Coordinates of C-alpha atoms in Angstrom, one line a residue:
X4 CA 12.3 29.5 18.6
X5 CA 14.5 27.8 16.1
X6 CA 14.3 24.4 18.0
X7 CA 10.0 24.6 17.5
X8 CA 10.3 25.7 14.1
X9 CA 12.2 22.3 13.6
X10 CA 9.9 20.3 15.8
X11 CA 6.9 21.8 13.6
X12 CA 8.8 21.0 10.3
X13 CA 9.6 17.3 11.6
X14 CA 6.0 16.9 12.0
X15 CA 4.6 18.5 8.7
X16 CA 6.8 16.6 6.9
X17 CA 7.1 13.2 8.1
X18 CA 4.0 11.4 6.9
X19 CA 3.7 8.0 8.0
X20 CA 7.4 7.0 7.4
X21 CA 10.3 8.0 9.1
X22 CA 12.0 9.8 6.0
X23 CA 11.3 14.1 6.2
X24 CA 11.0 14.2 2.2
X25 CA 6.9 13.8 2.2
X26 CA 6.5 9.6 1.5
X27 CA 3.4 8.7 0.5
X28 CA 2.1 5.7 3.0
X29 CA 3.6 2.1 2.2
X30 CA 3.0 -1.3 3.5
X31 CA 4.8 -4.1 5.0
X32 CA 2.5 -6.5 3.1
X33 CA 2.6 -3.8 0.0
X34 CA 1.6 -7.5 -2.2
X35 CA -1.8 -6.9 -0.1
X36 CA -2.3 -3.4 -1.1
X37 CA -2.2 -3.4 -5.1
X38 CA -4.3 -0.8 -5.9
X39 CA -1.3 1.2 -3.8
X40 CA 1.3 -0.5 -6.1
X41 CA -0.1 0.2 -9.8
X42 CA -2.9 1.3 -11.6
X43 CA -2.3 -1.8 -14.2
X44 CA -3.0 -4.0 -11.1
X45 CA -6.4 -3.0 -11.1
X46 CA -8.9 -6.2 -11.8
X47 CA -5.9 -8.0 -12.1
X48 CA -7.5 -10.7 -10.2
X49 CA -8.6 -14.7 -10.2
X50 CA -12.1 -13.5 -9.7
X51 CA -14.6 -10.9 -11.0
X52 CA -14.2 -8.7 -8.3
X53 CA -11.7 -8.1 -4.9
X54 CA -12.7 -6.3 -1.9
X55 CA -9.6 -5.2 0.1
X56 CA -9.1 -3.6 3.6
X57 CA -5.5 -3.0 4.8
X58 CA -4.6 -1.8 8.6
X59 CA -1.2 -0.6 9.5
X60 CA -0.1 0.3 13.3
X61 CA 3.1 1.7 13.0
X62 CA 5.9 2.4 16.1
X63 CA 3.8 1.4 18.8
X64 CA 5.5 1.7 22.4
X65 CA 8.1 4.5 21.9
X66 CA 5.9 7.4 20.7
X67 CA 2.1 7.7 19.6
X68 CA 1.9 5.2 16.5
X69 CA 0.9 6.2 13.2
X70 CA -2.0 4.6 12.0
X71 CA -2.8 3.6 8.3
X72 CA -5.7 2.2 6.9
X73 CA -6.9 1.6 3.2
X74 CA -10.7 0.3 2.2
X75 CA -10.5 -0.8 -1.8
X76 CA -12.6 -2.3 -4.5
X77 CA -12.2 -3.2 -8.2
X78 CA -13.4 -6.0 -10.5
X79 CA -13.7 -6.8 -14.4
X80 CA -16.4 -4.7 -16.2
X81 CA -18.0 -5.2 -19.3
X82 CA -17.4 -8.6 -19.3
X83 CA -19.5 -11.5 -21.5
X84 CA -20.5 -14.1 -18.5
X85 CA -19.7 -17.7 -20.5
X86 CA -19.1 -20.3 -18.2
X87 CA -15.8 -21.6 -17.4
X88 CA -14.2 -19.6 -20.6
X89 CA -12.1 -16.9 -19.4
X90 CA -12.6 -13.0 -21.5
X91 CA -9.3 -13.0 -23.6
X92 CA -9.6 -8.9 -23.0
X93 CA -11.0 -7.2 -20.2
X94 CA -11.5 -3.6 -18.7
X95 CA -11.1 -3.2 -15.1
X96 CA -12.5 -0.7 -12.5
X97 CA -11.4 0.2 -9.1
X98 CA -11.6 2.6 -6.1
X99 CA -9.1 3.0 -2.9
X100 CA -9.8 5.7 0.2
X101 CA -7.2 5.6 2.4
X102 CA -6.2 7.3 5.7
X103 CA -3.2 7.8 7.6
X104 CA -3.0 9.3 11.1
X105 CA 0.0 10.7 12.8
X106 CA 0.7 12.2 15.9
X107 CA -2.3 10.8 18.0
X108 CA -4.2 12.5 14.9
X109 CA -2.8 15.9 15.1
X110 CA -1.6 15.1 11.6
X111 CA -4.3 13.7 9.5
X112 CA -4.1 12.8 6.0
X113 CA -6.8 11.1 3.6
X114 CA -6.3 10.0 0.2
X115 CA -9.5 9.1 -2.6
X116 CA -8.3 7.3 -5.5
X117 CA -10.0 5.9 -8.9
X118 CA -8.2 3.7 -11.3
X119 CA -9.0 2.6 -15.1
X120 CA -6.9 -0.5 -16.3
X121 CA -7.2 -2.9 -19.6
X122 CA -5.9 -5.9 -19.9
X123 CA -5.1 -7.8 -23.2
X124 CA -4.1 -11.6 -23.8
X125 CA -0.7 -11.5 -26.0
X126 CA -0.5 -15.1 -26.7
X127 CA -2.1 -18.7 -25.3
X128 CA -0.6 -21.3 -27.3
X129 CA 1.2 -23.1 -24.9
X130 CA 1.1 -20.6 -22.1
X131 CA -1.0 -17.2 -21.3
X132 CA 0.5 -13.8 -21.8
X133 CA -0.8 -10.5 -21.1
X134 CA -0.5 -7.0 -21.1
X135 CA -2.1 -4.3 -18.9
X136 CA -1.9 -1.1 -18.6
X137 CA -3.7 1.4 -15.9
X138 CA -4.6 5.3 -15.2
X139 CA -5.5 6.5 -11.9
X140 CA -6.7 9.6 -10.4
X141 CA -5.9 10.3 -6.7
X142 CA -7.6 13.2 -4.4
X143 CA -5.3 14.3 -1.6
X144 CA -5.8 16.2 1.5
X145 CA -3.4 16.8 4.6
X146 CA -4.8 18.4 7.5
X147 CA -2.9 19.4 11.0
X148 CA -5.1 20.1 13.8
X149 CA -2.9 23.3 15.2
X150 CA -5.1 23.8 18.5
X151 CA -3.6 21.0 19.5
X152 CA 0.6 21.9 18.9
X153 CA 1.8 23.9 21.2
X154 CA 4.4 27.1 20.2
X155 CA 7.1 28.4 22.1
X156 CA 5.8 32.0 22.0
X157 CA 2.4 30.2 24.0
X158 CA 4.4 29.5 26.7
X159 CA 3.5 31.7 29.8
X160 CA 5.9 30.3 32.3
X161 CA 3.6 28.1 33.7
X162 CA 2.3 26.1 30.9
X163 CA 1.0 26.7 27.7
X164 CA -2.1 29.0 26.8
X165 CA -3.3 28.2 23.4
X166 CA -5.1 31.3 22.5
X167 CA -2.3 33.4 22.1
X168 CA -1.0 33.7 18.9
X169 CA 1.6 30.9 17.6
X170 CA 4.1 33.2 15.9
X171 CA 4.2 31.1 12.8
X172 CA 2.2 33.3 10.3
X173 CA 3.5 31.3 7.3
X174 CA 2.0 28.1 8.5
X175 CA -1.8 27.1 7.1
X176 CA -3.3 23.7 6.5
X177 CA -2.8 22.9 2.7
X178 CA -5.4 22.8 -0.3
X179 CA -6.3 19.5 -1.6
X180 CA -4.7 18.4 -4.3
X181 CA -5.3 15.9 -7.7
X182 CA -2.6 13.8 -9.2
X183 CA -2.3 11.1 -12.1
X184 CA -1.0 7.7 -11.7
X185 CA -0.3 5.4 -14.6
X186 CA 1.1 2.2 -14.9
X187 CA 1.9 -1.1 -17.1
X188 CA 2.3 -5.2 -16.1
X189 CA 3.2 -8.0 -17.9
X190 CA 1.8 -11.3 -16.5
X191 CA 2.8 -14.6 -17.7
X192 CA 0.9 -18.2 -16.8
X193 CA 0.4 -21.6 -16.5
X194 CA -1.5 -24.2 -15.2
X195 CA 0.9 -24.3 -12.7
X196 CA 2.7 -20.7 -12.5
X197 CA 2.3 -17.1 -12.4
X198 CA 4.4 -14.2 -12.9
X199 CA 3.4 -10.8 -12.8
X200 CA 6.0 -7.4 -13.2
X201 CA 5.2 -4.0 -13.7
X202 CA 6.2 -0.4 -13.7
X203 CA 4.0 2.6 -12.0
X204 CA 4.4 6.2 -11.8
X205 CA 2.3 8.0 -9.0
X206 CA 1.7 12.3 -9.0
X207 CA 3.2 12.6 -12.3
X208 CA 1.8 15.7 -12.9
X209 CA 3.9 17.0 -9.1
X210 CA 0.4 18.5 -7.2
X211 CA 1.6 21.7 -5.1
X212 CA 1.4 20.5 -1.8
X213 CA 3.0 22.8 1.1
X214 CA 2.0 24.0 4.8
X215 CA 4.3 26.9 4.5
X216 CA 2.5 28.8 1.0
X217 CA 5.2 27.8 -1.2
X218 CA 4.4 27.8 -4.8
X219 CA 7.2 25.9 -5.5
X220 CA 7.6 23.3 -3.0
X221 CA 5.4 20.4 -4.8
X222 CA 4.4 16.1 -4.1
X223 CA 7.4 14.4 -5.8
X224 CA 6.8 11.7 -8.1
X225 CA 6.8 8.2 -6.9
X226 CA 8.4 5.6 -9.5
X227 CA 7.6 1.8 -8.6
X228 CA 8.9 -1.3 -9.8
X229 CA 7.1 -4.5 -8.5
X230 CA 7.5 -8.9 -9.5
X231 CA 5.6 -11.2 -7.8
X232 CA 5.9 -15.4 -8.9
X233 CA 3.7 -18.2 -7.6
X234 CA 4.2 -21.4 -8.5
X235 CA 3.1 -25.3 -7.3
X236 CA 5.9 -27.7 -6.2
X237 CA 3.4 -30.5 -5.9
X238 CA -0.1 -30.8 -5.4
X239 CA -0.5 -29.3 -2.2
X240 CA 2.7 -27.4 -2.0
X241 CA 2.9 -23.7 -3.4
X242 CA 5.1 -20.6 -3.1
X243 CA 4.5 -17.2 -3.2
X244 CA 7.4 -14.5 -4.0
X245 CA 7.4 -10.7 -4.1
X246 CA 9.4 -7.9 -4.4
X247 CA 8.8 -4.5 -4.9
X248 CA 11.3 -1.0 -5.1
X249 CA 9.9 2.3 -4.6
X250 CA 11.7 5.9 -5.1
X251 CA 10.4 8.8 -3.9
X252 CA 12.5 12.1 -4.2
X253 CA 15.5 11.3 -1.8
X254 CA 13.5 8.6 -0.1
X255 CA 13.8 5.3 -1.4
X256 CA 13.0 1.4 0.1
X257 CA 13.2 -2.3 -1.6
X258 CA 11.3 -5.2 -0.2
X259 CA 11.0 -8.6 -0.9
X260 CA 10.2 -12.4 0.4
X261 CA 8.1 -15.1 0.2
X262 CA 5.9 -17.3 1.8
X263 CA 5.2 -20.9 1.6
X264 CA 1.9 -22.0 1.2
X265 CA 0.0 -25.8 1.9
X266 CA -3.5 -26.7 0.5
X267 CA -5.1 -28.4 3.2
X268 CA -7.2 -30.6 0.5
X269 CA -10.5 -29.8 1.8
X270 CA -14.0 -29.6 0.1
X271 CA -13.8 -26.0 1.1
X272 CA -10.6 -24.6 -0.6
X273 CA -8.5 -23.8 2.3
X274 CA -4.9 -22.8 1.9
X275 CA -2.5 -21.4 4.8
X276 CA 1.1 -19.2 4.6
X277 CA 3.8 -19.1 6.1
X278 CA 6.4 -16.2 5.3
X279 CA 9.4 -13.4 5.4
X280 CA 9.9 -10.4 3.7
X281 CA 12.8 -8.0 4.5
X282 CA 12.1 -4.5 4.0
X283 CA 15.1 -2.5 3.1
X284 CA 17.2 -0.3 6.6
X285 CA 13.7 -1.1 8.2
X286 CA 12.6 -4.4 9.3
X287 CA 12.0 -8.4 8.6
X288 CA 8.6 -9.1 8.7
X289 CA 7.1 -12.7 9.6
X290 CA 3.9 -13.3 7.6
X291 CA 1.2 -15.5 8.4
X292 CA -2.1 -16.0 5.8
X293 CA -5.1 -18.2 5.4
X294 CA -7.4 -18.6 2.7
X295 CA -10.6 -19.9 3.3
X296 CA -13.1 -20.4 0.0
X297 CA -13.0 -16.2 -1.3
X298 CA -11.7 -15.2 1.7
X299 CA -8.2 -14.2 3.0
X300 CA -6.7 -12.9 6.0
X301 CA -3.1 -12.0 6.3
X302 CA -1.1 -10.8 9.7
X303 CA 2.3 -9.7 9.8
X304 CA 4.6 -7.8 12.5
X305 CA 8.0 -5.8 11.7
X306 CA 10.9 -6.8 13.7
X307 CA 12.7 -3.5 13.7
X308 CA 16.0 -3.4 12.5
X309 CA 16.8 0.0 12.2
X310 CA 18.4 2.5 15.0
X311 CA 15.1 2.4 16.3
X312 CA 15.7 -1.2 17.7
X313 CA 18.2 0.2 20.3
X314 CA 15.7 1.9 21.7
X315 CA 14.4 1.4 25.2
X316 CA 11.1 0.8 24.6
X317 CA 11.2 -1.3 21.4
X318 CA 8.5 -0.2 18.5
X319 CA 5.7 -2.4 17.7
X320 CA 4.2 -2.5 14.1
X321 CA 1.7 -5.2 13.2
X322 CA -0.6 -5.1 9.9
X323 CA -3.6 -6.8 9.0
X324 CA -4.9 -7.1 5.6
X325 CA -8.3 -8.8 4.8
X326 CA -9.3 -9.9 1.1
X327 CA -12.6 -11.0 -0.2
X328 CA -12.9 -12.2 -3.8
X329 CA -16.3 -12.8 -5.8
X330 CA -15.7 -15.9 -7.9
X331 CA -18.9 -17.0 -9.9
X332 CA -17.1 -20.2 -11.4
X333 CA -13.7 -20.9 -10.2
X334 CA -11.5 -23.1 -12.2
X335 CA -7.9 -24.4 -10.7
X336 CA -5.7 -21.3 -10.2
X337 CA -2.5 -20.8 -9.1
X338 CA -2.9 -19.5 -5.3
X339 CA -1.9 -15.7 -4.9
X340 CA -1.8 -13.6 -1.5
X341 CA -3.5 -11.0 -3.6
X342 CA -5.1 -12.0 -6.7

């Protein structure tokens, strides 16, 4: 009995990462998923408007892989439309649902989120600086399909009958639950650079969130601290670096790379990457990108370099983000996988 009481607990807990202390879902390209990253990062864009869908296939080969998948949108709102003259301050709106599927979706989470942000321009005399600060609001629900987990007191002796009871009175699908999120970025610019680096707090009012009807046991708060640069070395040359470190309770990570990018010197504004990021006890991940007028796509696969590389059926993780931007009159930019 003990040894399924763990097995349960394993799987409650676990989430989409392999740490037991309740992670919320995270990316290998995490630059691709900013909405994820910081409320402040909302509209934070070289466009009026983003449209962003990541998917994440985690582990594949050794056990059933957990899937992860965001759809996103957010633009600038209550703008004046003058051409070519960019608003000195701006509000910004924006909306993420994600999902993220465990177990061959015996575990099943789904996450809502809406974010507020407002960006102001600090300074432009020889350079662009601003400040932006965000709020979000995120709906929560985890859901475990327990028809389909099998308990040791449902074992007959010659398989296991799933309409007798499962012994574990103290289990129950949680409620939904609300949390805050609020953040602040600093961006500075040129004509031919960009830095961006924030801070971002996510459940900072802790949500109770437990399987087991425990009025204490509650989502911990996620701190974030994110840079990202970009800058031309010639006219056709680019780079793009990011880093981000997230804590979480006792669960912790730091990521960061870069990719090189090459304007092709079309008529058509095409760009393509080529990259690395190392994610902290986890995995390198090669990066591959190209940007094709308001359109980007961006592939990537984890080389596993944690114990689970010595296993003997070696995990597969690939992601694939896809980004559409609505520009009405684009002006020359510094290129950005995500803004």
């Amino acid at each position: 009995m003990k040894k399924v009481r763990i097995v349960v607990l394993l799987i409650l807990s676990s989430g989409i990462m392999q740490s037991l202390y309740g992670q919320d879902p995270s990316f290998s390209q995490f630059f691709s998923s900013p909405l994820n990253i910081n409320p402040a990062l909302t509209a934070n864009i070289n466009a009026d408007w983003r449209a962003i869908s990541n998917m994440r296939n985690q582990w594949q080969g050794p056990a059933s892989p957990y899937k992860t998948g965001t759809i996103s949108f957010d633009g600038k709102v209550f703008q004046r439309k003058i051409m070519n003259v960019e608003e000195k301050n701006f509000a910004g709106m924006g909306a993420m649902f994600m999902y993220d599927y465990a177990m061959n979706g015996v575990v099943k989470s789904t996450y809502a989120s809406l974010n507020l942000s407002y960006n102001i321009l600090l300074d432009e005399t020889f350079s662009k600086h601003r400040l932006a600060v965000g709020f979000g609001g995120i709906y929560g629900r985890r859901h475990i399909e327990f028809d389909r987990v099998n308990f040791q007191e449902q074992f007959t002796g010659f398989g296991f009958n799933t309409n007798l009871p499962t012994g574990e009175v103290a289990l129950s699908n949680m409620k939904p639950y609300i949390s805050a999120s609020t953040g602040i970025t600093y961006s500075f610019s040129t004509d031919r650079s960009n830095l961006d680096v924030g801070v971002a707090a996510f459940h900072v009012n802790r949500p109770r969130q437990t399987f087991l009807e425990d009025p204490n046991q509650r989502l911990p708060l996620r701190k974030v601290a994110h840079a990202n640069f970009e800058t031309y070395i010639n006219d056709r040359v680019f780079i793009n670096t990011n880093f981000i470190y997230q804590y979480q309770f006792a669960a912790n990570y730091f990521s960061g790379g870069g990719a090189v990018g090459y304007d092709l010197g079309t008529d058509q504004r095409t760009n393509i990457y080529f990259g690395m990021w190392w994610w902290s006890k986890n995995a390198l991940v090669p990066y591959f990108g190209l940007a094709y007028k308001d359109f980007q796509v961006g592939v990537s696969y984890d080389i596993t370099t944690s114990k689970l590389a010595q296993a003997n059926i070696k995990p597969k993780t690939w992601e694939l983000a896809l980004i559409i931007r609505g520009v009405k009159d684009p002006s020359k930019i510094v290129p950005c996988p995500w803004k």
